[in-house]
Amino acid sequence: MSNIEKEIAELAHPELPNHNDEECLALAEKLMSQMTLKEKFGQLFQLAPSNANIEGLQWQETNDFNDLIKQGLVGSILSVADIKEIYQLQKTAVTQSRLGIPLFFGYDIIHGCHTGFPINLAMACSFEPKLIERVAQVMAFEASHNGITMTFSPMVDLVRDPRWGRVMESNGEDPYLNKLMGQAYVKGFQQDSLSSYNSIASCCKHFAAYGMVEAGREYNTVDMSERELRQYHLPGYKACLDAGASSIMTSFNIYNGVPATANKFLLRDILRNEWGYSGFTISDYTSSYEMLDHKTSANEREVAKQSILAGLDHEMVSTTYIKYLEELITANEVNEALINEACLRMLTFKYKSGLFDNPYKNIYANVDQYYLTNNSRQLAKEAAIKSIVLLKNDNQTLPLKPTTKIALVGPLGKTNELVGAWGGLVKNESCVTVYEGLVNQFGQANVQFAEGCNINDNDSSLFEQAYEVAKNSDVIVLAIGESQTMSGEAKSRAYLNIPGVQNELARKLKSLGKPIIAIVFAGRPLELEWYQNNVDAILFAWFLGSETGDSIADIVSGKANPSAKLAMSFPYTVGQVPVYYNQYKTGRPSATGKYSEFRSCYIDVPNYPLYSFGYGLSYSKFEYSNLQLSKKQISGKEKLVAKVTLTNTSSIDGVEVAQLYIECKSFSVVRPVRELKAIQKISLKAHESKELTFEIGANDLAYYNIDMEFTPEDTDYIIYIGGCSNANISDNFSYNS
Ligand code: GLC
């Protein structure tokens, strides 16, 4: 055992005092009064040792980042996961800098630290915030025992364009669901106290509206009205901050012509003055430098000036602060008070995190004892089962009988590359493959595999072999889709097809006339019209992480009953994009959504998506009936109570996500055709009925009116309740202020 390993093994983890916010602020103020100006702006820099871009520091005699740490010029570290490296960096800061201020360690723990959970867009389809909170707690436990202080999660950018590769880490297209999911992640990560040994700090992102990059092209421009920003996009970030998120990350894009990283409207007017937020802001990776490419800054000195004036506290990787802030203060172009404000936020955070009480609080020996446990795998499997969306199931093709002879065909059948983008420290090797899962469930003799083709090339040389394997089976289970590297950051696609020659393989196998079940993997909605019209069942499996194989096998065998609902619409074709359920009606609405001359429509595809937000099937059958409203009119703060009967008319126990939408009949501005306002996830035994109760009040009816005031208006509404955004059980009521 090396000396470092011995030191780590001897680290103690005593109960830490739980300083309240006021105490942390007081301790931070006291410490800051001892700091030099350099040490203050040193707290505003996040170093990425893997990309120590610190060349050109005028007064820096060496480019060794350990020197920077010893000078107190590094506040935090990005993307280091090796526990020994974390220990050494922290020990340098604590024992070799003048004031021994500890570093914090940030990492992207998005949908798994070591245990792989489904991608976030998949877990959003669970419509189960409590599940998200439990998953985030496990991610926090594994990360907090791997030296990590903060995760750059949740991502709560609202999305509508599946061409954008980062829809995979979002919560989908609806602002209400996005809020529920975002706050659940924050609660699960941070729990009751940041100084707990099992919690990590949450940094929500990307502020703001990064999900609306034009044409779905990564890092592209964003342009929208303030009304659109406030109505659809800000609620997700605010929900995270209201849930206590310790930090918020600025986005790469511009808002209203100004890069978010130096956008005073976002970082001061909204974040501080309107929302009263006291946590710290952090830039995205080199988003400060990128202001040079946006051409809003002529040089790095201007970048530093514009950013600190706009309210950026912590600079990720870019080094304009530690290069130029001293000069800007000396030149009276920046007031030292701004540095103090930002530095105080950083120090207060570190006190809250317990780092001053125990700088090594997240450092443990034998890290692997804390992850991929039976419990974490069990939760990963539960989350995966709740994320798989049953899109089609004709003639009850699914579930399969135990004796079914399965031909598993497709490039996703035996691969373990099932983690998904932004997989943290999750290894592909931790993933149970589809083949392994089906064999575990149906037995080796009943599962024959043929790859059929690769994911993304035009080699069809394996088609024949797959055809032969399929010929001798009862059913064909296709395992097809994107590779996990085709979505995530910098992975926009102009097409939404299943890539390569996989579709051709499916068509060839169709000629056998056997039942076909398509299991589709992707980090985004894909074009599935041919499958909707030509196969018997479709499961959308996203990327499910460590428990992929066994969760799919449980669904395919009927051990588990699908309950997921789409958090993002699936277009017929990329030509429809963006297509989403809460669209505006337009002045020429098409009654059918199909072509009719001089109405808002296409001549070649319908207006609506192939599968809409909120859609998902079950092996059970659910019916909604007897919708009753407590009143036909509510006023002021009165609540409307809506009751509906939900019945499982099948002989299979199941779970339904009941969704309540409103439609506003008239308002001072245009409103969407429908707006999700409540969800309830209900278990129902075979043939069981339950009465569901929903409450709706003024705040649910409010919208940014013609004067940009968030308020309801005296008008009529329709309530819709059902198992999808096209729910048709409805009733009317009116509101008077
Ligand atoms: C990336 C991402 C951001 C991530 C950060 C640190 O570029 O945009 O989401 O948290 O860098 O890895």
PDB file of N, CA and C in Angstrom, residues 628-635 638-641 731-734:
ATOM      1  N   GLN A 628     -66.275  14.624 -12.767  1.00  0.00           N
ATOM      2  CA  GLN A 628     -67.182  15.558 -12.067  1.00  0.00           C
ATOM      3  C   GLN A 628     -66.374  16.721 -11.504  1.00  0.00           C
ATOM      4  N   LEU A 629     -66.842  17.916 -11.733  1.00  0.00           N
ATOM      5  CA  LEU A 629     -66.184  19.105 -11.185  1.00  0.00           C
ATOM      6  C   LEU A 629     -66.975  19.597  -9.994  1.00  0.00           C
ATOM      7  N   SER A 630     -66.278  20.049  -8.978  1.00  0.00           N
ATOM      8  CA  SER A 630     -66.959  20.515  -7.744  1.00  0.00           C
ATOM      9  C   SER A 630     -67.800  21.749  -8.029  1.00  0.00           C
ATOM     10  N   LYS A 631     -67.375  22.513  -9.031  1.00  0.00           N
ATOM     11  CA  LYS A 631     -68.113  23.754  -9.355  1.00  0.00           C
ATOM     12  C   LYS A 631     -67.971  24.014 -10.845  1.00  0.00           C
ATOM     13  N   LYS A 632     -68.853  24.850 -11.355  1.00  0.00           N
ATOM     14  CA  LYS A 632     -68.691  25.256 -12.751  1.00  0.00           C
ATOM     15  C   LYS A 632     -67.972  26.595 -12.841  1.00  0.00           C
ATOM     16  N   GLN A 633     -67.762  27.205 -11.627  1.00  0.00           N
ATOM     17  CA  GLN A 633     -67.058  28.488 -11.609  1.00  0.00           C
ATOM     18  C   GLN A 633     -66.268  28.608 -10.307  1.00  0.00           C
ATOM     19  N   ILE A 634     -65.028  29.039 -10.396  1.00  0.00           N
ATOM     20  CA  ILE A 634     -64.257  29.325  -9.169  1.00  0.00           C
ATOM     21  C   ILE A 634     -63.777  30.762  -9.244  1.00  0.00           C
ATOM     22  N   SER A 635     -63.506  31.324  -8.098  1.00  0.00           N
ATOM     23  CA  SER A 635     -63.008  32.706  -8.106  1.00  0.00           C
ATOM     24  C   SER A 635     -61.925  32.863  -7.044  1.00  0.00           C
ATOM     25  N   GLU A 638     -60.076  30.228  -4.662  1.00  0.00           N
ATOM     26  CA  GLU A 638     -60.843  28.986  -4.562  1.00  0.00           C
ATOM     27  C   GLU A 638     -60.192  27.878  -5.392  1.00  0.00           C
ATOM     28  N   LYS A 639     -60.336  26.631  -4.922  1.00  0.00           N
ATOM     29  CA  LYS A 639     -59.824  25.494  -5.677  1.00  0.00           C
ATOM     30  C   LYS A 639     -60.979  24.762  -6.361  1.00  0.00           C
ATOM     31  N   LEU A 640     -60.747  24.343  -7.560  1.00  0.00           N
ATOM     32  CA  LEU A 640     -61.703  23.486  -8.246  1.00  0.00           C
ATOM     33  C   LEU A 640     -61.287  22.046  -7.989  1.00  0.00           C
ATOM     34  N   VAL A 641     -62.223  21.205  -7.590  1.00  0.00           N
ATOM     35  CA  VAL A 641     -61.909  19.787  -7.365  1.00  0.00           C
ATOM     36  C   VAL A 641     -62.491  18.988  -8.523  1.00  0.00           C
ATOM     37  N   ASP A 731     -64.550  18.508 -19.308  1.00  0.00           N
ATOM     38  CA  ASP A 731     -65.674  19.281 -18.786  1.00  0.00           C
ATOM     39  C   ASP A 731     -65.216  20.743 -18.736  1.00  0.00           C
ATOM     40  N   ASN A 732     -66.220  21.657 -18.603  1.00  0.00           N
ATOM     41  CA  ASN A 732     -65.892  23.087 -18.648  1.00  0.00           C
ATOM     42  C   ASN A 732     -66.044  23.716 -17.276  1.00  0.00           C
ATOM     43  N   PHE A 733     -65.306  24.814 -17.065  1.00  0.00           N
ATOM     44  CA  PHE A 733     -65.530  25.640 -15.875  1.00  0.00           C
ATOM     45  C   PHE A 733     -65.018  27.031 -16.192  1.00  0.00           C
ATOM     46  N   SER A 734     -65.379  27.965 -15.332  1.00  0.00           N
ATOM     47  CA  SER A 734     -64.862  29.328 -15.585  1.00  0.00           C
ATOM     48  C   SER A 734     -64.193  29.853 -14.323  1.00  0.00           C
TER      49      SER A 734
END
